[in-house]
C-alpha positions as a LaTeX table, in Angstrom:
\begin{tabular}{lrrr}
\hline
Residue & $x$ (\AA) & $y$ (\AA) & $z$ (\AA) \\
\hline
Asp1 & 0.36 & 0.24 & 0.24 \\
Ile2 & 1.71 & 3.33 & $-1.50$ \\
Asn3 & $-0.48$ & 5.33 & 1.81 \\
Gln4 & 1.03 & 3.44 & 4.57 \\
Ala5 & 3.35 & 5.25 & 6.91 \\
Arg6 & 6.53 & 4.13 & 5.91 \\
Gln7 & 5.77 & 4.19 & 1.96 \\
Leu8 & 4.73 & 8.02 & 2.63 \\
Ala9 & 8.08 & 8.74 & 4.54 \\
Ile10 & 9.89 & 7.05 & 1.78 \\
Glu11 & 8.03 & 9.37 & $-1.01$ \\
Ala12 & 8.51 & 12.42 & 0.96 \\
Thr13 & 12.54 & 11.54 & 1.08 \\
Cys14 & 12.55 & 10.94 & $-2.41$ \\
Ala15 & 10.21 & 14.26 & $-3.65$ \\
Thr16 & 12.69 & 16.37 & $-1.47$ \\
Arg17 & 15.62 & 14.90 & $-3.31$ \\
Ala18 & 14.38 & 15.15 & $-6.42$ \\
Phe19 & 12.73 & 18.64 & $-6.13$ \\
Arg20 & 16.51 & 19.91 & $-4.73$ \\
Glu21 & 18.07 & 18.74 & $-7.69$ \\
Ala22 & 15.30 & 20.75 & $-10.18$ \\
Leu23 & 16.35 & 23.71 & $-8.53$ \\
Val24 & 19.86 & 23.13 & $-9.91$ \\
Glu25 & 20.47 & 24.47 & $-13.92$ \\
Gly26 & 22.49 & 21.54 & $-15.63$ \\
Gly27 & 25.82 & 22.55 & $-17.26$ \\
Lys28 & 26.75 & 25.66 & $-15.49$ \\
Ala29 & 29.19 & 25.82 & $-13.44$ \\
Arg30 & 28.80 & 26.15 & $-9.45$ \\
Ala31 & 28.35 & 28.76 & $-7.66$ \\
Lys32 & 30.90 & 29.73 & $-4.85$ \\
Ile33 & 28.89 & 29.67 & $-1.71$ \\
Pro34 & 29.67 & 32.66 & 0.31 \\
Lys35 & 31.05 & 32.36 & 4.05 \\
Ala36 & 28.99 & 32.56 & 7.23 \\
Gly37 & 30.03 & 33.70 & 10.38 \\
Gly38 & 31.71 & 30.66 & 12.78 \\
Leu39 & 32.65 & 28.84 & 9.19 \\
Val40 & 35.33 & 25.97 & 10.01 \\
Val41 & 35.66 & 24.39 & 6.22 \\
Glu42 & 33.09 & 23.91 & 3.38 \\
Ala43 & 33.29 & 20.89 & 1.38 \\
Pro44 & 32.64 & 20.04 & $-2.28$ \\
Ala45 & 29.14 & 19.03 & $-3.25$ \\
Ile46 & 28.41 & 15.69 & $-3.16$ \\
Ala47 & 25.85 & 13.61 & $-4.66$ \\
Ala48 & 23.48 & 11.25 & $-3.02$ \\
Arg49 & 21.21 & 8.91 & $-4.45$ \\
Cys50 & 17.48 & 8.11 & $-3.31$ \\
Pro51 & 16.81 & 4.76 & $-2.36$ \\
Ala52 & 14.20 & 4.47 & $-4.97$ \\
Gly53 & 16.41 & 5.36 & $-7.59$ \\
Gln54 & 15.20 & 8.77 & $-8.38$ \\
Ala55 & 17.78 & 11.74 & $-9.47$ \\
Met56 & 21.01 & 12.59 & $-8.04$ \\
Glu57 & 21.11 & 15.44 & $-5.13$ \\
Ser58 & 23.78 & 17.83 & $-5.37$ \\
Val59 & 24.80 & 19.21 & $-1.88$ \\
Thr60 & 27.00 & 21.70 & $-0.38$ \\
His61 & 28.01 & 20.80 & 3.36 \\
Arg62 & 28.84 & 23.59 & 5.18 \\
Tyr63 & 31.01 & 22.86 & 8.75 \\
Arg64 & 30.32 & 25.74 & 11.12 \\
Arg65 & 31.44 & 26.11 & 14.64 \\
Phe66 & 29.20 & 27.55 & 17.60 \\
Ala67 & 30.08 & 28.35 & 21.64 \\
Leu68 & 27.43 & 26.93 & 23.53 \\
Gly69 & 28.71 & 28.02 & 27.21 \\
Asp70 & 32.10 & 26.75 & 27.68 \\
Glu71 & 31.75 & 24.17 & 24.60 \\
Gln72 & 32.60 & 24.49 & 21.18 \\
Leu73 & 30.44 & 22.84 & 18.37 \\
Val74 & 31.11 & 21.81 & 15.04 \\
Ile75 & 28.20 & 21.38 & 13.17 \\
Arg76 & 27.56 & 20.15 & 9.61 \\
Thr77 & 25.06 & 21.88 & 8.03 \\
Ser78 & 23.78 & 21.74 & 4.05 \\
Leu79 & 22.87 & 24.29 & 1.33 \\
His80 & 21.08 & 23.25 & $-1.73$ \\
Ala81 & 21.32 & 26.15 & $-4.38$ \\
Thr82 & 21.69 & 29.68 & $-4.81$ \\
Ala83 & 19.26 & 32.15 & $-6.07$ \\
Arg84 & 19.44 & 35.79 & $-7.41$ \\
Thr85 & 16.27 & 37.95 & $-7.35$ \\
Ser86 & 15.59 & 40.36 & $-10.69$ \\
Gly87 & 17.99 & 43.62 & $-10.56$ \\
Ser88 & 20.28 & 42.35 & $-8.03$ \\
Ser89 & 23.55 & 41.36 & $-8.21$ \\
Lys90 & 23.97 & 39.59 & $-4.84$ \\
Ser91 & 22.77 & 35.74 & $-4.54$ \\
Lys92 & 21.15 & 34.11 & $-1.73$ \\
Thr93 & 21.53 & 30.42 & $-0.38$ \\
Leu94 & 18.93 & 28.28 & $-0.18$ \\
Tyr95 & 17.95 & 25.52 & 2.14 \\
Ala96 & 15.14 & 23.78 & $-0.04$ \\
Ala97 & 12.94 & 20.86 & 0.86 \\
Ala98 & 9.37 & 19.34 & $-0.46$ \\
Leu99 & 6.08 & 19.19 & 1.00 \\
Pro100 & 4.11 & 16.25 & $-0.61$ \\
Glu101 & 0.35 & 16.50 & $-1.23$ \\
Arg102 & $-1.78$ & 14.36 & 1.12 \\
Trp103 & $-4.15$ & 12.49 & $-0.87$ \\
Glu104 & $-7.60$ & 11.90 & 0.50 \\
Ser105 & $-8.76$ & 8.34 & 0.44 \\
Arg106 & $-11.67$ & 9.44 & $-1.88$ \\
Ala107 & $-9.81$ & 11.82 & $-4.00$ \\
Val108 & $-9.82$ & 11.71 & $-7.81$ \\
Ala109 & $-7.97$ & 15.17 & $-8.47$ \\
Ser110 & $-5.29$ & 17.18 & $-6.74$ \\
Glu111 & $-6.67$ & 19.92 & $-4.46$ \\
Trp112 & $-3.30$ & 21.89 & $-4.58$ \\
Arg113 & $-3.66$ & 22.14 & $-8.12$ \\
Lys114 & $-6.70$ & 24.16 & $-8.07$ \\
Ser115 & $-5.86$ & 25.96 & $-5.12$ \\
Phe116 & $-2.24$ & 26.81 & $-4.58$ \\
Arg117 & $-2.36$ & 29.67 & $-7.10$ \\
Asp118 & $-5.12$ & 31.57 & $-5.04$ \\
Arg119 & $-4.60$ & 30.33 & $-1.50$ \\
Pro120 & $-0.90$ & 29.26 & $-1.27$ \\
Gly121 & $-0.98$ & 30.97 & 2.36 \\
Asp122 & $-3.78$ & 28.65 & 3.67 \\
Ile123 & $-1.94$ & 25.41 & 2.47 \\
Leu124 & 0.93 & 26.50 & 4.19 \\
Leu125 & $-0.76$ & 27.16 & 7.32 \\
Ser126 & $-2.11$ & 23.71 & 6.98 \\
Glu127 & 1.03 & 22.14 & 6.40 \\
Leu128 & 2.70 & 24.04 & 9.87 \\
Arg129 & $-0.36$ & 22.64 & 11.69 \\
Asp130 & 0.03 & 18.96 & 10.41 \\
Asn131 & 3.63 & 19.06 & 9.88 \\
Ala132 & 5.15 & 21.23 & 12.47 \\
Ala133 & 7.91 & 18.60 & 13.81 \\
Lys134 & 9.36 & 18.33 & 10.01 \\
Val135 & 9.26 & 21.85 & 9.05 \\
Gly136 & 10.35 & 23.16 & 12.47 \\
Arg137 & 13.33 & 20.81 & 11.88 \\
Trp138 & 14.12 & 22.23 & 7.88 \\
Ile139 & 13.78 & 25.55 & 10.26 \\
Ala140 & 16.44 & 24.77 & 12.41 \\
His141 & 18.47 & 23.13 & 9.20 \\
Thr142 & 18.33 & 26.50 & 7.58 \\
His143 & 19.26 & 28.68 & 10.20 \\
Leu144 & 22.00 & 26.75 & 11.55 \\
Ala145 & 23.49 & 26.76 & 7.93 \\
Gly146 & 23.48 & 30.47 & 7.93 \\
Ala147 & 21.26 & 30.19 & 4.52 \\
Asp148 & 19.56 & 33.17 & 3.61 \\
Glu149 & 15.80 & 31.14 & 2.95 \\
Leu150 & 14.00 & 28.02 & 3.26 \\
His151 & 12.73 & 27.27 & $-0.04$ \\
Leu152 & 10.06 & 24.90 & $-0.02$ \\
Gly153 & 8.32 & 22.83 & $-3.28$ \\
Phe154 & 4.97 & 22.33 & $-2.88$ \\
Val155 & 4.63 & 18.77 & $-4.93$ \\
Thr156 & 1.93 & 16.19 & $-5.92$ \\
Arg157 & 1.61 & 12.95 & $-7.57$ \\
Arg158 & 0.79 & 12.96 & $-11.27$ \\
Ser159 & $-1.64$ & 10.19 & $-10.52$ \\
Arg160 & $-3.08$ & 9.25 & $-7.24$ \\
Asp161 & $-2.22$ & 5.54 & $-7.37$ \\
Asp162 & 1.52 & 6.19 & $-8.59$ \\
Ala163 & 4.14 & 7.47 & $-5.72$ \\
Ser164 & 7.29 & 7.75 & $-7.90$ \\
Ala165 & 6.23 & 10.77 & $-10.43$ \\
His166 & 5.41 & 14.23 & $-9.11$ \\
Glu167 & 5.01 & 17.77 & $-10.21$ \\
Ile168 & 5.42 & 20.93 & $-8.78$ \\
Val169 & 2.45 & 23.26 & $-8.13$ \\
Gly170 & 4.12 & 25.90 & $-6.42$ \\
Thr171 & 7.10 & 27.20 & $-4.50$ \\
Gln172 & 7.97 & 29.55 & $-1.69$ \\
Ser173 & 10.74 & 30.92 & 0.43 \\
Tyr174 & 10.91 & 32.00 & 3.51 \\
Ser175 & 13.42 & 33.74 & 5.61 \\
Pro176 & 13.83 & 31.15 & 8.50 \\
Glu177 & 13.23 & 33.74 & 11.84 \\
Pro178 & 9.67 & 34.98 & 10.65 \\
Leu179 & 8.62 & 31.94 & 9.88 \\
Ala180 & 9.73 & 30.16 & 13.12 \\
Asn181 & 8.04 & 33.09 & 15.21 \\
Gln182 & 4.79 & 32.54 & 13.32 \\
Met183 & 5.17 & 28.80 & 14.18 \\
Ser184 & 5.93 & 30.02 & 17.96 \\
Leu185 & 9.30 & 28.37 & 17.83 \\
Pro186 & 11.86 & 30.53 & 18.80 \\
Leu187 & 15.20 & 29.59 & 17.77 \\
Ser188 & 17.05 & 29.64 & 20.98 \\
Ala189 & 15.44 & 26.97 & 22.21 \\
Met190 & 16.91 & 24.18 & 20.24 \\
Trp191 & 20.59 & 25.37 & 21.86 \\
Gly192 & 18.49 & 24.47 & 25.11 \\
Ser193 & 17.62 & 21.26 & 24.03 \\
Leu194 & 21.09 & 20.66 & 22.60 \\
Asn195 & 22.73 & 21.78 & 26.32 \\
Trp196 & 20.33 & 19.46 & 28.16 \\
Ala197 & 21.63 & 16.49 & 25.73 \\
Ile198 & 24.86 & 17.14 & 26.37 \\
Ser199 & 24.07 & 17.37 & 30.07 \\
Leu200 & 22.69 & 14.24 & 30.00 \\
Val201 & 25.56 & 12.11 & 28.08 \\
Arg202 & 27.82 & 13.72 & 30.60 \\
His203 & 25.86 & 12.38 & 33.48 \\
Gln204 & 26.30 & 8.93 & 31.46 \\
Val205 & 29.70 & 9.31 & 31.23 \\
Ser206 & 30.50 & 10.08 & 35.20 \\
Glu207 & 28.26 & 7.12 & 35.98 \\
Met208 & 30.37 & 4.94 & 33.63 \\
Gln209 & 33.46 & 6.26 & 35.20 \\
Ala210 & 31.97 & 5.68 & 38.73 \\
Ala211 & 31.37 & 2.33 & 38.07 \\
Lys212 & 34.92 & 1.54 & 36.49 \\
Arg213 & 36.54 & 3.08 & 39.64 \\
Asp214 & 33.96 & 1.12 & 42.35 \\
Ala215 & 35.37 & $-1.95$ & 40.35 \\
Gly216 & 38.82 & $-1.00$ & 40.73 \\
Ala217 & 39.45 & $-0.82$ & 36.72 \\
Leu218 & 40.24 & 2.87 & 36.88 \\
Ala219 & 42.24 & 4.77 & 40.03 \\
Glu220 & 41.21 & 7.71 & 41.39 \\
Gly221 & 42.39 & 10.52 & 39.50 \\
Glu222 & 43.29 & 8.71 & 36.68 \\
Glu223 & 42.26 & 9.49 & 33.02 \\
Asp224 & 39.91 & 7.64 & 31.54 \\
Ser225 & 41.11 & 6.69 & 27.67 \\
Asp226 & 38.08 & 4.85 & 26.72 \\
Asp227 & 35.82 & 6.65 & 24.14 \\
Tyr228 & 32.35 & 6.57 & 24.70 \\
Lys229 & 29.46 & 6.91 & 22.01 \\
Tyr230 & 25.77 & 7.25 & 22.52 \\
Leu231 & 22.61 & 7.09 & 20.17 \\
Met232 & 19.74 & 9.42 & 21.03 \\
Met233 & 16.06 & 8.51 & 19.71 \\
Tyr234 & 13.09 & 9.62 & 20.14 \\
Phe235 & 9.32 & 7.54 & 20.00 \\
Pro236 & 6.46 & 9.19 & 19.13 \\
Glu237 & 3.45 & 8.33 & 20.87 \\
Ser238 & 1.99 & 5.13 & 19.76 \\
Glu239 & $-1.27$ & 3.96 & 19.19 \\
Thr240 & $-1.54$ & 1.58 & 21.98 \\
Gly241 & $-1.16$ & 4.45 & 24.01 \\
Ala242 & 2.79 & 4.12 & 25.06 \\
Lys243 & 4.04 & 7.85 & 25.96 \\
Ala244 & 6.41 & 9.48 & 23.55 \\
Cys245 & 9.92 & 9.23 & 25.08 \\
Ile246 & 13.59 & 10.07 & 24.24 \\
Arg247 & 15.91 & 6.94 & 25.10 \\
Leu248 & 19.51 & 7.24 & 24.96 \\
Tyr249 & 21.22 & 4.11 & 24.13 \\
Glu250 & 25.20 & 3.52 & 25.04 \\
Ile251 & 26.95 & 2.01 & 21.90 \\
Arg252 & 29.86 & $-0.37$ & 22.90 \\
Ser253 & 33.14 & $-0.72$ & 20.53 \\
Thr254 & 32.09 & $-4.40$ & 19.99 \\
Asp255 & 28.49 & $-3.66$ & 18.87 \\
Tyr256 & 28.97 & $-3.40$ & 15.47 \\
Glu257 & 31.37 & $-6.09$ & 14.66 \\
Gly258 & 30.84 & $-8.84$ & 12.30 \\
Asp259 & 27.07 & $-9.67$ & 11.27 \\
Ala260 & 25.53 & $-9.71$ & 14.84 \\
Glu261 & 22.64 & $-7.72$ & 15.62 \\
Pro262 & 23.96 & $-4.62$ & 17.44 \\
Ala263 & 23.53 & $-4.73$ & 21.72 \\
Ala264 & 23.23 & $-1.28$ & 22.59 \\
Lys265 & 21.74 & $-0.79$ & 25.97 \\
Ala266 & 19.13 & 1.73 & 26.57 \\
Arg267 & 19.38 & 4.55 & 29.44 \\
\hline
\end{tabular}
């Protein structure tokens, strides 16, 4: 069933990758991306293939350094295109993503094809309500990359029964800060969430080191030479009534050796 949650997620991912590639004009020299504050290094564009075998995606990775209290963070961000407005010599950098139309079970034609030209704002408001987490993540990516705009493509299936072919019914560009404010999503809040995650990991590392000292494997004051790796996963509220939660998994060095299933331990 192409309308199951997993299939819809794959469709949305492939639609976004195809949309990003459609923005890039073939045969032209790649644009030089302007540097942003805190830039560490900029990697050349690379190509990534959609699992469904759709178009290749060109992307530039921008590595940026941020200060979070006493911590220095290096974050890999992405940029997908540059655009030049009419009458201006300055190019804007874009983070691009696509929002696919969700077809109602009895729908025989695309609603977006009929309404996007006259009511693009209504469609956006509906998507901000129904896909707040996804759009919020794109806003954060745009902000972290130092991109000028989040460029959204509104796409629909060419046929309701074919999830592999889409057409773009319209595009809109938004500055990340005003759009975040419209969603009541202060960009400063993401730093608080990250600081909480770092504190959680540090607490777990302290517990591991304390256990080593209690077992005599680590002397008091001795430097711990082991590397600690953790995987943080968000589990949404399930239909069975399980509450949404965030779990932190300890990844041991032997977890991914050979063909054995990983034996990560939840914290």
